[in-house]
Structure formats: structure tokens, C-alpha cells
Amino acid sequence: MLRDDSMAPAQPDRAAIGLALEAFGGAMLGLLECRRCLVLTLSRPSGFATVAARVGFDDDIQPSADVITHLVHRPDWEGSGLFNADSSDALVTELLGRGPEEPTKALAGRLPASDGSDLFFVAGWRTHALSAPEMVCVTRAASVIWATTQGFTQRRHENLSLDTLLQELAFPAFAVDHQLRVLETNDAGRQMLLAKKPVRLDRGALAGPNSLVNNLLHHALRDTMASRSDRKWTNTIIPLSTDHRAFAFAWIGAAPAERDMDRLLVVIPQIDPAAGARRIATAFGLPWAEERIVMRVLGGEPPWKIGQTLDLTEATVRTYIKRIMLKLGINRQIEFFLLYILTLSPFAEGCRGQIFRGEPHPASSSVERDRCPHEEAR
């Protein structure tokens, strides 16, 4: 059964796991193109669901604890792996809810988490069920996503002051108030403000390159402030520029300490094509010939330019890109940057553990490599 801990005081480790589960659920919705995802950690010794998060749900969808218990203990879902489901499955439908016009396919997964627990999730609804090769790719991606989100969110609950956290971050980072006024920043943030790209100061407030980005910034800020007040802890990633030659994004979340309740954290990761290509190649087992292609894609080079640099024809480069996308389970070149985000290291050297050094997660490196059928590289 699902343990009721609603009256117990939140412990830092449980709160960190809850944040990681929310971040994992949001990432899986984007990866699977679904609308709702329930994700939880399940203790193997006790069989209890210890921490759970619901992403994308309306308030009117409130499944009982018994539904979750029956679902996670079904004999066909006892082992690790991913499993297709559809709307004919009464338990899945009750768990996710489903409108009359929504698609009919869903995906459930059970993966090793840590400390004697499993990570269990159900996401829906999809138009098509995943094929066996796609299952392999999504399993690998889910392992990388979980390793990254868990490591980052756990860091938030260490006994750090906001000043210390800002200085530990390798990327430009800003502590802002509810009107985006910059209260503190690190050295990298000051350099970015001097360059005025991709953000700048506008009468003391953080501003993007255009009104659309500014609206996204303020909307994300409002969501984060609201979630902090009711303990839902929303974190948001918004694009600052979608130009593949100068791709930039911002991560917006609550400041880590209770004493900083009036402040929010805006982090703007910097694209390092070489380091990003190395992490992706390590996680997905790409050879050097393909790693150097990924590096140049992350650097914003078009296929003809990559061909000139590597002494290859444009057609050969496009074939390489198509092959790499098949292995990574993606179908658009912009998704190379999603993988970059999911594997990047947010902290400066010496301030993090294995995950933040960009080393491969054991679960991802042990998965058998396979190919995923997708569209041709664009």
C-alpha cells in the first residue's frame, strides 16, 4: 500500500527525492510526448511506495492508493524494464485519467533507483505504443535522466547558503526576486551581463533578447513562486534562443534554503560542444567518428560545414547524423541539445560527485545497444 506521510515533517532526503521525481516526470513527458506522468520510488524490502510525484495532472484526477499498489505489484510488472499499456487497462486508466479525445497508449517503467528501491513511472497518453528497439533507447534515456535529476536536486538540500551555491555553480547564475531584479550573481553571471547576451539588465531586472522570452521568464517565475508557497517545488527550463548556432536556455527554480524564500535561482548553462559530445558519446557508446559529428552539431555547424571541416561529403555527414539519431532515439537535431541538458554538469570542478563530473551512470552503460527507427535527420 502507499504509505501516508502527509502529516510527518518533511525530511531533506525525502524532499530532495520528491524534487528529483518531479524533474524526472517532466523530462519523461517531453521525451515521450505525453500529458501526465506519475512517478514514485518503491522500497523493495517493504513494498511501500515511499515518495511519489504527479506531473501534468488536473485536481480532479485523484487515484486511490490501492490503485497504485495493485498496479506496481502486478506479476507482469514485477521485473525491471518498460511496458506498454493502453486505455483498455482499467488500472492505468484510473491512475492517469483519460479524456474522450485523448490517445490510447501509455508506458510504464520500473528501473533500479538506489538504496534498495525501484523507480516506477506511468506516462500517458501516446498515439503509438513503443517498439522493442525504442524500449531499449527509452530505458537508456530514463536511466540518464534519473541520474542527472537526482544528483542535482539532492544538492539543493545540503546546508548551503545561496552565496555559496552561486559561487559553486560553473555557469552564469543569478539570485532574483519576484520581479526578476538581480540580487546576487557569480563571476560567470557578471561576465554574461557585460556581454548582454543572451540576457541583460533592464533597470536592474534580468531581461531576455525579446518580449517573448521576457514573458516566458516572468511566467516561469510566477509558477515557481506559487509552487514554493504550496510546497510543489516547480522547476522550469525555458529557451532564451532556439537558433541552433547560438542555442541558449535558462533553468529557473526556488533558492535552496528556507531563509531565502523570497529569492529564486536562474541558471544559464553554457554550451561546451566538446564536453557535451564526450558525455553523450560515453552514455550511448558512440565511437569517436560519431562523437566528433555530435560535437559539431552542438557547435551549430550545418552538414555542409561539418563536411568541409572533416573532409567528408555533405551526404556522408547527413548519413552519420541519421545513424547517430537512430542510436540516441531522437528524430530532430534540436534534441541533441536536450541530451546535452540532461547530461550536463551544473557545478564547478571539485564541488560535485560522479554525476556532476559527467561520468556515465552505471545503469546507462550496462544497457545493450540497439537501434531505434526514426525519421531521417533533418
mmCIF file of C-alpha atoms in Angstrom:
data_model
loop_
_atom_site.group_PDB
_atom_site.id
_atom_site.type_symbol
_atom_site.label_atom_id
_atom_site.label_comp_id
_atom_site.label_asym_id
_atom_site.label_seq_id
_atom_site.Cartn_x
_atom_site.Cartn_y
_atom_site.Cartn_z
ATOM 1 C CA MET A 1 0.000 0.000 0.000
ATOM 2 C CA LEU A 2 1.013 3.637 -0.368
ATOM 3 C CA ARG A 3 2.254 4.935 2.973
ATOM 4 C CA ASP A 4 0.535 8.104 4.205
ATOM 5 C CA ASP A 5 3.259 10.526 5.297
ATOM 6 C CA SER A 6 1.275 13.700 4.775
ATOM 7 C CA MET A 7 1.354 14.559 8.490
ATOM 8 C CA ALA A 8 5.026 13.753 9.012
ATOM 9 C CA PRO A 9 7.606 16.555 8.824
ATOM 10 C CA ALA A 10 9.444 16.602 5.515
ATOM 11 C CA GLN A 11 12.971 15.261 5.736
ATOM 12 C CA PRO A 12 15.651 16.764 3.493
ATOM 13 C CA ASP A 13 16.392 13.490 1.737
ATOM 14 C CA ARG A 14 12.701 12.820 1.045
ATOM 15 C CA ALA A 15 12.204 16.379 -0.187
ATOM 16 C CA ALA A 16 15.216 16.033 -2.487
ATOM 17 C CA ILE A 17 13.881 12.753 -3.879
ATOM 18 C CA GLY A 18 10.495 14.400 -4.435
ATOM 19 C CA LEU A 19 12.126 17.179 -6.432
ATOM 20 C CA ALA A 20 14.061 14.619 -8.459
ATOM 21 C CA LEU A 21 10.872 12.664 -9.166
ATOM 22 C CA GLU A 22 9.099 15.815 -10.393
ATOM 23 C CA ALA A 23 12.015 16.737 -12.631
ATOM 24 C CA PHE A 24 12.197 13.161 -13.949
ATOM 25 C CA GLY A 25 8.448 13.098 -14.655
ATOM 26 C CA GLY A 26 8.587 16.388 -16.535
ATOM 27 C CA ALA A 27 11.520 15.229 -18.635
ATOM 28 C CA MET A 28 9.787 11.941 -19.468
ATOM 29 C CA LEU A 29 6.666 13.809 -20.607
ATOM 30 C CA GLY A 30 8.785 15.743 -23.076
ATOM 31 C CA LEU A 31 10.654 12.657 -24.203
ATOM 32 C CA LEU A 32 7.523 10.542 -24.675
ATOM 33 C CA GLU A 33 5.242 13.398 -25.801
ATOM 34 C CA CYS A 34 2.683 12.547 -23.117
ATOM 35 C CA ARG A 35 0.458 14.713 -20.937
ATOM 36 C CA ARG A 36 0.611 13.097 -17.490
ATOM 37 C CA CYS A 37 3.133 11.072 -15.554
ATOM 38 C CA LEU A 38 3.032 9.516 -12.111
ATOM 39 C CA VAL A 39 6.469 8.587 -10.780
ATOM 40 C CA LEU A 40 7.430 7.068 -7.427
ATOM 41 C CA THR A 41 10.139 5.227 -5.567
ATOM 42 C CA LEU A 42 9.201 1.756 -4.349
ATOM 43 C CA SER A 43 11.035 0.152 -1.423
ATOM 44 C CA ARG A 44 11.937 -3.430 -2.311
ATOM 45 C CA PRO A 45 12.066 -4.749 1.281
ATOM 46 C CA SER A 46 8.714 -3.294 2.370
ATOM 47 C CA GLY A 47 6.879 -2.997 -0.935
ATOM 48 C CA PHE A 48 5.823 0.548 0.048
ATOM 49 C CA ALA A 49 5.798 3.492 -2.335
ATOM 50 C CA THR A 50 7.950 5.842 -0.274
ATOM 51 C CA VAL A 51 7.864 9.098 -2.305
ATOM 52 C CA ALA A 52 5.605 9.961 -5.257
ATOM 53 C CA ALA A 53 5.128 12.877 -7.644
ATOM 54 C CA ARG A 54 2.346 13.661 -10.116
ATOM 55 C CA VAL A 55 3.218 15.775 -13.154
ATOM 56 C CA GLY A 56 0.624 17.258 -15.510
ATOM 57 C CA PHE A 57 -2.421 16.086 -13.540
ATOM 58 C CA ASP A 58 -5.615 18.071 -13.004
ATOM 59 C CA ASP A 59 -7.008 18.235 -9.484
ATOM 60 C CA ASP A 60 -9.989 16.075 -10.468
ATOM 61 C CA ILE A 61 -7.727 13.063 -11.140
ATOM 62 C CA GLN A 62 -7.127 11.572 -7.698
ATOM 63 C CA PRO A 63 -6.485 7.808 -7.867
ATOM 64 C CA SER A 64 -6.618 5.887 -4.616
ATOM 65 C CA ALA A 65 -3.536 4.359 -3.020
ATOM 66 C CA ASP A 66 -4.984 0.909 -3.732
ATOM 67 C CA VAL A 67 -4.848 1.555 -7.477
ATOM 68 C CA ILE A 68 -1.135 2.344 -7.277
ATOM 69 C CA THR A 69 -0.482 -0.673 -5.046
ATOM 70 C CA HIS A 70 -2.274 -3.094 -7.373
ATOM 71 C CA LEU A 71 -0.505 -1.655 -10.399
ATOM 72 C CA VAL A 72 3.075 -1.802 -9.116
ATOM 73 C CA HIS A 73 2.617 -5.331 -7.755
ATOM 74 C CA ARG A 74 1.107 -6.865 -10.862
ATOM 75 C CA PRO A 75 3.019 -10.058 -11.764
ATOM 76 C CA ASP A 76 3.763 -8.881 -15.317
ATOM 77 C CA TRP A 77 5.365 -5.683 -13.950
ATOM 78 C CA GLU A 78 7.446 -7.188 -11.153
ATOM 79 C CA GLY A 79 10.710 -7.147 -13.129
ATOM 80 C CA SER A 80 12.743 -4.150 -14.274
ATOM 81 C CA GLY A 81 12.011 -2.741 -17.702
ATOM 82 C CA LEU A 82 9.467 -0.776 -19.706
ATOM 83 C CA PHE A 83 5.963 -1.987 -20.501
ATOM 84 C CA ASN A 84 3.339 -0.801 -22.992
ATOM 85 C CA ALA A 85 -0.209 -0.291 -21.749
ATOM 86 C CA ASP A 86 -3.383 1.110 -23.268
ATOM 87 C CA SER A 87 -6.749 2.535 -22.293
ATOM 88 C CA SER A 88 -8.286 -0.953 -22.021
ATOM 89 C CA ASP A 89 -6.191 -1.399 -18.868
ATOM 90 C CA ALA A 90 -8.605 -0.252 -16.153
ATOM 91 C CA LEU A 91 -5.877 0.349 -13.543
ATOM 92 C CA VAL A 92 -3.773 2.519 -15.843
ATOM 93 C CA THR A 93 -6.816 4.489 -16.997
ATOM 94 C CA GLU A 94 -7.954 5.101 -13.424
ATOM 95 C CA LEU A 95 -4.444 6.148 -12.462
ATOM 96 C CA LEU A 96 -3.875 8.601 -15.340
ATOM 97 C CA GLY A 97 -7.416 9.651 -16.152
ATOM 98 C CA ARG A 98 -8.327 9.995 -19.820
ATOM 99 C CA GLY A 99 -10.480 12.359 -21.843
ATOM 100 C CA PRO A 100 -12.639 11.078 -24.717
ATOM 101 C CA GLU A 101 -10.393 12.634 -27.385
ATOM 102 C CA GLU A 102 -7.054 11.609 -25.887
ATOM 103 C CA PRO A 103 -4.815 8.921 -27.455
ATOM 104 C CA THR A 104 -4.986 5.394 -26.084
ATOM 105 C CA LYS A 105 -1.391 4.257 -25.460
ATOM 106 C CA ALA A 106 0.616 4.562 -22.242
ATOM 107 C CA LEU A 107 4.022 3.490 -20.990
ATOM 108 C CA ALA A 108 5.032 2.116 -17.594
ATOM 109 C CA GLY A 109 8.565 1.589 -16.405
ATOM 110 C CA ARG A 110 10.379 0.079 -13.457
ATOM 111 C CA LEU A 111 14.101 0.782 -13.070
ATOM 112 C CA PRO A 112 16.625 0.294 -10.253
ATOM 113 C CA ALA A 113 16.878 3.520 -8.233
ATOM 114 C CA SER A 114 19.142 3.384 -5.152
ATOM 115 C CA ASP A 115 19.250 2.261 -1.515
ATOM 116 C CA GLY A 116 17.138 -0.828 -2.111
ATOM 117 C CA SER A 117 14.384 0.924 -4.042
ATOM 118 C CA ASP A 118 12.996 0.955 -7.582
ATOM 119 C CA LEU A 119 11.870 3.878 -9.702
ATOM 120 C CA PHE A 120 8.376 3.278 -11.089
ATOM 121 C CA PHE A 121 6.512 5.529 -13.523
ATOM 122 C CA VAL A 122 3.402 5.506 -15.701
ATOM 123 C CA ALA A 123 3.058 8.083 -18.500
ATOM 124 C CA GLY A 124 0.235 8.672 -20.953
ATOM 125 C CA TRP A 125 -1.300 9.149 -23.302
ATOM 126 C CA ARG A 126 0.573 8.387 -26.518
ATOM 127 C CA THR A 127 -0.654 7.823 -30.065
ATOM 128 C CA HIS A 128 1.522 4.754 -30.632
ATOM 129 C CA ALA A 129 2.996 2.025 -28.456
ATOM 130 C CA LEU A 130 6.794 1.836 -28.332
ATOM 131 C CA SER A 131 8.543 -0.844 -30.364
ATOM 132 C CA ALA A 132 11.118 -3.162 -28.769
ATOM 133 C CA PRO A 133 14.120 -1.179 -30.139
ATOM 134 C CA GLU A 134 12.538 2.072 -28.924
ATOM 135 C CA MET A 135 12.131 0.492 -25.482
ATOM 136 C CA VAL A 136 15.889 -0.017 -25.313
ATOM 137 C CA CYS A 137 16.550 3.620 -26.194
ATOM 138 C CA VAL A 138 13.965 4.987 -23.745
ATOM 139 C CA THR A 139 15.278 2.718 -20.968
ATOM 140 C CA ARG A 140 18.763 4.109 -21.520
ATOM 141 C CA ALA A 141 17.493 7.699 -21.633
ATOM 142 C CA ALA A 142 15.384 7.215 -18.485
ATOM 143 C CA SER A 143 18.447 5.985 -16.588
ATOM 144 C CA VAL A 144 20.468 9.036 -17.639
ATOM 145 C CA ILE A 145 17.600 11.407 -16.787
ATOM 146 C CA TRP A 146 17.151 9.887 -13.341
ATOM 147 C CA ALA A 147 20.866 10.015 -12.539
ATOM 148 C CA THR A 148 21.047 13.671 -13.567
ATOM 149 C CA THR A 149 17.885 14.930 -11.862
ATOM 150 C CA GLN A 150 18.540 13.035 -8.636
ATOM 151 C CA GLY A 151 22.071 14.358 -8.332
ATOM 152 C CA PHE A 152 21.127 17.975 -8.988
ATOM 153 C CA THR A 153 18.095 18.143 -6.703
ATOM 154 C CA GLN A 154 19.857 16.423 -3.811
ATOM 155 C CA ARG A 155 22.415 19.218 -3.888
ATOM 156 C CA ARG A 156 19.681 21.744 -3.143
ATOM 157 C CA HIS A 157 19.107 20.274 0.310
ATOM 158 C CA GLU A 158 22.644 20.396 1.589
ATOM 159 C CA ASN A 159 23.337 23.072 4.196
ATOM 160 C CA LEU A 160 24.433 25.689 1.681
ATOM 161 C CA SER A 161 23.932 29.424 1.725
ATOM 162 C CA LEU A 162 22.732 30.935 -1.529
ATOM 163 C CA ASP A 163 26.020 32.857 -1.796
ATOM 164 C CA THR A 164 27.996 29.610 -1.577
ATOM 165 C CA LEU A 165 25.795 27.862 -4.130
ATOM 166 C CA LEU A 166 26.141 30.729 -6.610
ATOM 167 C CA GLN A 167 29.914 30.589 -6.403
ATOM 168 C CA GLU A 168 29.973 26.789 -6.792
ATOM 169 C CA LEU A 169 27.960 26.920 -9.997
ATOM 170 C CA ALA A 170 30.164 26.796 -13.072
ATOM 171 C CA PHE A 171 27.528 28.516 -15.217
ATOM 172 C CA PRO A 172 26.168 32.070 -15.039
ATOM 173 C CA ALA A 173 23.713 32.094 -12.128
ATOM 174 C CA PHE A 174 21.523 34.824 -10.643
ATOM 175 C CA ALA A 175 19.539 35.158 -7.436
ATOM 176 C CA VAL A 176 16.467 37.234 -8.298
ATOM 177 C CA ASP A 177 13.334 38.463 -6.549
ATOM 178 C CA HIS A 178 9.723 38.078 -7.695
ATOM 179 C CA GLN A 179 10.198 40.902 -10.248
ATOM 180 C CA LEU A 180 13.403 39.420 -11.710
ATOM 181 C CA ARG A 181 15.547 42.075 -10.047
ATOM 182 C CA VAL A 182 19.073 40.683 -9.718
ATOM 183 C CA LEU A 183 20.091 40.496 -6.051
ATOM 184 C CA GLU A 184 23.268 38.445 -6.385
ATOM 185 C CA THR A 185 25.260 36.759 -9.131
ATOM 186 C CA ASN A 186 28.509 34.858 -9.628
ATOM 187 C CA ASP A 187 31.539 35.803 -11.737
ATOM 188 C CA ALA A 188 30.198 33.983 -14.799
ATOM 189 C CA GLY A 189 26.905 35.851 -14.429
ATOM 190 C CA ARG A 190 28.653 39.219 -14.277
ATOM 191 C CA GLN A 191 30.567 38.395 -17.454
ATOM 192 C CA MET A 192 27.313 37.465 -19.211
ATOM 193 C CA LEU A 193 25.662 40.733 -18.186
ATOM 194 C CA LEU A 194 28.637 42.661 -19.524
ATOM 195 C CA ALA A 195 28.297 40.836 -22.857
ATOM 196 C CA LYS A 196 24.495 41.427 -22.827
ATOM 197 C CA LYS A 197 23.902 38.008 -24.400
ATOM 198 C CA PRO A 198 21.649 36.072 -24.059
ATOM 199 C CA VAL A 199 20.381 38.087 -21.064
ATOM 200 C CA ARG A 200 20.959 41.647 -19.935
ATOM 201 C CA LEU A 201 19.949 44.073 -17.199
ATOM 202 C CA ASP A 202 16.931 46.308 -17.751
ATOM 203 C CA ARG A 203 16.695 48.821 -14.866
ATOM 204 C CA GLY A 204 18.169 46.238 -12.521
ATOM 205 C CA ALA A 205 15.983 43.337 -13.695
ATOM 206 C CA LEU A 206 17.045 40.312 -15.730
ATOM 207 C CA ALA A 207 15.746 40.567 -19.314
ATOM 208 C CA GLY A 208 15.938 38.430 -22.416
ATOM 209 C CA PRO A 209 16.564 39.369 -26.046
ATOM 210 C CA ASN A 210 12.894 39.988 -26.870
ATOM 211 C CA SER A 211 9.403 40.325 -25.397
ATOM 212 C CA LEU A 212 8.558 36.636 -25.968
ATOM 213 C CA VAL A 213 11.485 35.497 -23.829
ATOM 214 C CA ASN A 214 10.650 38.117 -21.183
ATOM 215 C CA ASN A 215 7.083 36.790 -20.999
ATOM 216 C CA LEU A 216 8.418 33.238 -20.587
ATOM 217 C CA LEU A 217 10.783 34.389 -17.834
ATOM 218 C CA HIS A 218 8.040 36.106 -15.878
ATOM 219 C CA HIS A 219 5.610 33.211 -16.367
ATOM 220 C CA ALA A 220 8.210 30.704 -15.122
ATOM 221 C CA LEU A 221 8.966 32.966 -12.176
ATOM 222 C CA ARG A 222 5.293 33.163 -11.179
ATOM 223 C CA ASP A 223 4.918 29.372 -11.426
ATOM 224 C CA THR A 224 7.991 28.824 -9.284
ATOM 225 C CA MET A 225 6.892 31.301 -6.615
ATOM 226 C CA ALA A 226 3.417 29.744 -6.482
ATOM 227 C CA SER A 227 4.798 26.210 -6.290
ATOM 228 C CA ARG A 228 7.184 27.158 -3.498
ATOM 229 C CA SER A 229 4.359 28.561 -1.386
ATOM 230 C CA ASP A 230 2.378 25.294 -1.621
ATOM 231 C CA ARG A 231 5.450 23.012 -1.495
ATOM 232 C CA LYS A 232 5.173 21.647 -5.037
ATOM 233 C CA TRP A 233 8.634 22.960 -5.985
ATOM 234 C CA THR A 234 8.282 23.551 -9.721
ATOM 235 C CA ASN A 235 11.472 23.915 -11.763
ATOM 236 C CA THR A 236 11.252 25.253 -15.312
ATOM 237 C CA ILE A 237 13.520 25.252 -18.359
ATOM 238 C CA ILE A 238 12.791 27.955 -20.942
ATOM 239 C CA PRO A 239 14.527 28.726 -24.260
ATOM 240 C CA LEU A 240 16.393 32.021 -24.497
ATOM 241 C CA SER A 241 17.328 31.350 -28.126
ATOM 242 C CA THR A 242 16.357 28.436 -30.353
ATOM 243 C CA ASP A 243 18.839 29.364 -33.075
ATOM 244 C CA HIS A 244 20.940 26.201 -33.473
ATOM 245 C CA ARG A 245 24.009 28.396 -33.981
ATOM 246 C CA ALA A 246 23.536 30.152 -30.638
ATOM 247 C CA PHE A 247 21.267 27.857 -28.622
ATOM 248 C CA ALA A 248 20.675 29.046 -25.046
ATOM 249 C CA PHE A 249 18.266 28.147 -22.252
ATOM 250 C CA ALA A 250 17.596 29.093 -18.627
ATOM 251 C CA TRP A 251 16.812 26.868 -15.632
ATOM 252 C CA ILE A 252 14.563 28.600 -13.090
ATOM 253 C CA GLY A 253 13.910 27.191 -9.644
ATOM 254 C CA ALA A 254 13.485 28.041 -5.974
ATOM 255 C CA ALA A 255 16.539 29.010 -3.929
ATOM 256 C CA PRO A 256 17.682 26.043 -1.824
ATOM 257 C CA ALA A 257 17.454 27.430 1.721
ATOM 258 C CA GLU A 258 14.386 28.279 3.793
ATOM 259 C CA ARG A 259 15.953 31.621 4.722
ATOM 260 C CA ASP A 260 15.938 32.570 1.023
ATOM 261 C CA MET A 261 12.193 32.071 0.498
ATOM 262 C CA ASP A 262 11.959 35.486 -1.210
ATOM 263 C CA ARG A 263 14.601 34.596 -3.809
ATOM 264 C CA LEU A 264 14.705 32.424 -6.898
ATOM 265 C CA LEU A 265 17.595 30.956 -8.822
ATOM 266 C CA VAL A 266 18.145 31.462 -12.548
ATOM 267 C CA VAL A 267 20.946 29.379 -14.078
ATOM 268 C CA ILE A 268 22.017 29.746 -17.724
ATOM 269 C CA PRO A 269 24.139 26.736 -18.750
ATOM 270 C CA GLN A 270 26.773 27.375 -21.380
ATOM 271 C CA ILE A 271 27.130 25.065 -24.349
ATOM 272 C CA ASP A 272 30.509 23.286 -24.411
ATOM 273 C CA PRO A 273 30.308 21.220 -27.618
ATOM 274 C CA ALA A 274 33.394 19.101 -26.890
ATOM 275 C CA ALA A 275 32.402 18.236 -23.310
ATOM 276 C CA GLY A 276 28.769 17.669 -24.297
ATOM 277 C CA ALA A 277 29.692 15.378 -27.180
ATOM 278 C CA ARG A 278 32.016 13.428 -24.884
ATOM 279 C CA ARG A 279 29.265 12.902 -22.277
ATOM 280 C CA ILE A 280 26.698 11.859 -24.885
ATOM 281 C CA ALA A 281 29.185 9.520 -26.564
ATOM 282 C CA THR A 282 30.043 7.947 -23.207
ATOM 283 C CA ALA A 283 26.411 7.498 -22.185
ATOM 284 C CA PHE A 284 25.348 5.998 -25.514
ATOM 285 C CA GLY A 285 28.535 4.182 -26.544
ATOM 286 C CA LEU A 286 29.253 6.248 -29.656
ATOM 287 C CA PRO A 287 32.628 5.771 -31.415
ATOM 288 C CA TRP A 288 34.980 8.723 -31.933
ATOM 289 C CA ALA A 289 33.901 9.219 -35.564
ATOM 290 C CA GLU A 290 30.338 9.855 -34.387
ATOM 291 C CA GLU A 291 31.364 11.836 -31.294
ATOM 292 C CA ARG A 292 33.109 14.439 -33.460
ATOM 293 C CA ILE A 293 29.926 14.813 -35.540
ATOM 294 C CA VAL A 294 27.880 15.399 -32.364
ATOM 295 C CA MET A 295 30.437 17.982 -31.210
ATOM 296 C CA ARG A 296 29.985 19.993 -34.387
ATOM 297 C CA VAL A 297 26.193 19.703 -34.306
ATOM 298 C CA LEU A 298 26.280 21.111 -30.760
ATOM 299 C CA GLY A 299 28.569 23.834 -32.100
ATOM 300 C CA GLY A 300 25.851 24.894 -34.531
ATOM 301 C CA GLU A 301 27.602 23.784 -37.735
ATOM 302 C CA PRO A 302 25.350 22.740 -40.673
ATOM 303 C CA PRO A 303 26.127 19.461 -42.513
ATOM 304 C CA TRP A 304 27.977 21.173 -45.384
ATOM 305 C CA LYS A 305 30.244 22.987 -42.925
ATOM 306 C CA ILE A 306 30.886 19.793 -40.938
ATOM 307 C CA GLY A 307 31.815 18.090 -44.208
ATOM 308 C CA GLN A 308 34.314 20.817 -45.065
ATOM 309 C CA THR A 309 35.932 20.604 -41.624
ATOM 310 C CA LEU A 310 36.184 16.789 -41.579
ATOM 311 C CA ASP A 311 36.886 16.314 -45.297
ATOM 312 C CA LEU A 312 33.607 14.468 -45.864
ATOM 313 C CA THR A 313 30.810 14.971 -48.362
ATOM 314 C CA GLU A 314 27.613 16.600 -47.131
ATOM 315 C CA ALA A 315 25.727 13.377 -47.945
ATOM 316 C CA THR A 316 28.125 11.376 -45.766
ATOM 317 C CA VAL A 317 27.662 13.806 -42.884
ATOM 318 C CA ARG A 318 23.878 13.536 -43.178
ATOM 319 C CA THR A 319 24.189 9.749 -43.117
ATOM 320 C CA TYR A 320 26.308 9.991 -39.965
ATOM 321 C CA ILE A 321 23.757 12.271 -38.306
ATOM 322 C CA LYS A 322 20.896 9.951 -39.231
ATOM 323 C CA ARG A 323 22.764 6.945 -37.806
ATOM 324 C CA ILE A 324 23.579 8.800 -34.576
ATOM 325 C CA MET A 325 19.974 9.930 -34.135
ATOM 326 C CA LEU A 326 18.818 6.345 -34.547
ATOM 327 C CA LYS A 327 21.181 5.227 -31.783
ATOM 328 C CA LEU A 328 20.129 8.073 -29.482
ATOM 329 C CA GLY A 329 16.411 7.557 -30.122
ATOM 330 C CA ILE A 330 15.762 11.116 -31.316
ATOM 331 C CA ASN A 331 14.252 12.441 -34.533
ATOM 332 C CA ARG A 332 15.154 16.145 -34.535
ATOM 333 C CA GLN A 333 18.565 17.761 -34.340
ATOM 334 C CA ILE A 334 17.369 20.151 -31.630
ATOM 335 C CA GLU A 335 17.074 17.062 -29.394
ATOM 336 C CA PHE A 336 20.862 16.800 -29.330
ATOM 337 C CA PHE A 337 20.629 19.844 -27.059
ATOM 338 C CA LEU A 338 18.041 18.086 -24.856
ATOM 339 C CA LEU A 339 20.545 15.276 -24.327
ATOM 340 C CA TYR A 340 23.189 17.908 -23.627
ATOM 341 C CA ILE A 341 20.939 19.390 -20.931
ATOM 342 C CA LEU A 342 20.241 16.001 -19.372
ATOM 343 C CA THR A 343 23.918 15.085 -19.104
ATOM 344 C CA LEU A 344 25.485 18.449 -18.290
ATOM 345 C CA SER A 345 27.421 19.167 -15.122
ATOM 346 C CA PRO A 346 25.995 22.147 -13.213
ATOM 347 C CA PHE A 347 28.723 22.571 -10.591
ATOM 348 C CA ALA A 348 32.295 23.777 -10.805
ATOM 349 C CA GLU A 349 35.137 21.267 -10.586
ATOM 350 C CA GLY A 350 35.695 19.932 -7.067
ATOM 351 C CA CYS A 351 32.122 20.687 -5.920
ATOM 352 C CA ARG A 352 30.281 17.589 -7.049
ATOM 353 C CA GLY A 353 30.298 13.815 -7.268
ATOM 354 C CA GLN A 354 30.264 11.282 -10.068
ATOM 355 C CA ILE A 355 27.108 12.512 -11.781
ATOM 356 C CA PHE A 356 28.350 16.103 -11.969
ATOM 357 C CA ARG A 357 31.686 15.095 -13.499
ATOM 358 C CA GLY A 358 29.705 13.788 -16.469
ATOM 359 C CA GLU A 359 30.751 10.187 -15.826
ATOM 360 C CA PRO A 360 28.378 7.549 -17.164
ATOM 361 C CA HIS A 361 25.675 6.273 -14.879
ATOM 362 C CA PRO A 362 26.156 2.517 -14.304
ATOM 363 C CA ALA A 363 22.612 1.736 -15.382
ATOM 364 C CA SER A 364 23.084 3.521 -18.695
ATOM 365 C CA SER A 365 26.438 1.953 -19.532
ATOM 366 C CA SER A 366 25.227 -1.607 -18.983
ATOM 367 C CA VAL A 367 22.234 -1.425 -21.309
ATOM 368 C CA GLU A 368 22.615 -3.350 -24.536
ATOM 369 C CA ARG A 369 22.996 -1.036 -27.515
ATOM 370 C CA ASP A 370 20.324 -1.142 -30.180
ATOM 371 C CA ARG A 371 18.900 0.995 -32.930
ATOM 372 C CA CYS A 372 15.668 2.954 -32.890
ATOM 373 C CA PRO A 373 13.585 3.500 -36.041
ATOM 374 C CA HIS A 374 13.003 7.222 -36.526
ATOM 375 C CA GLU A 375 12.747 9.828 -39.204
ATOM 376 C CA GLU A 376 15.613 10.880 -41.399
ATOM 377 C CA ALA A 377 17.904 13.560 -39.980
ATOM 378 C CA ARG A 378 16.646 16.976 -40.897
#
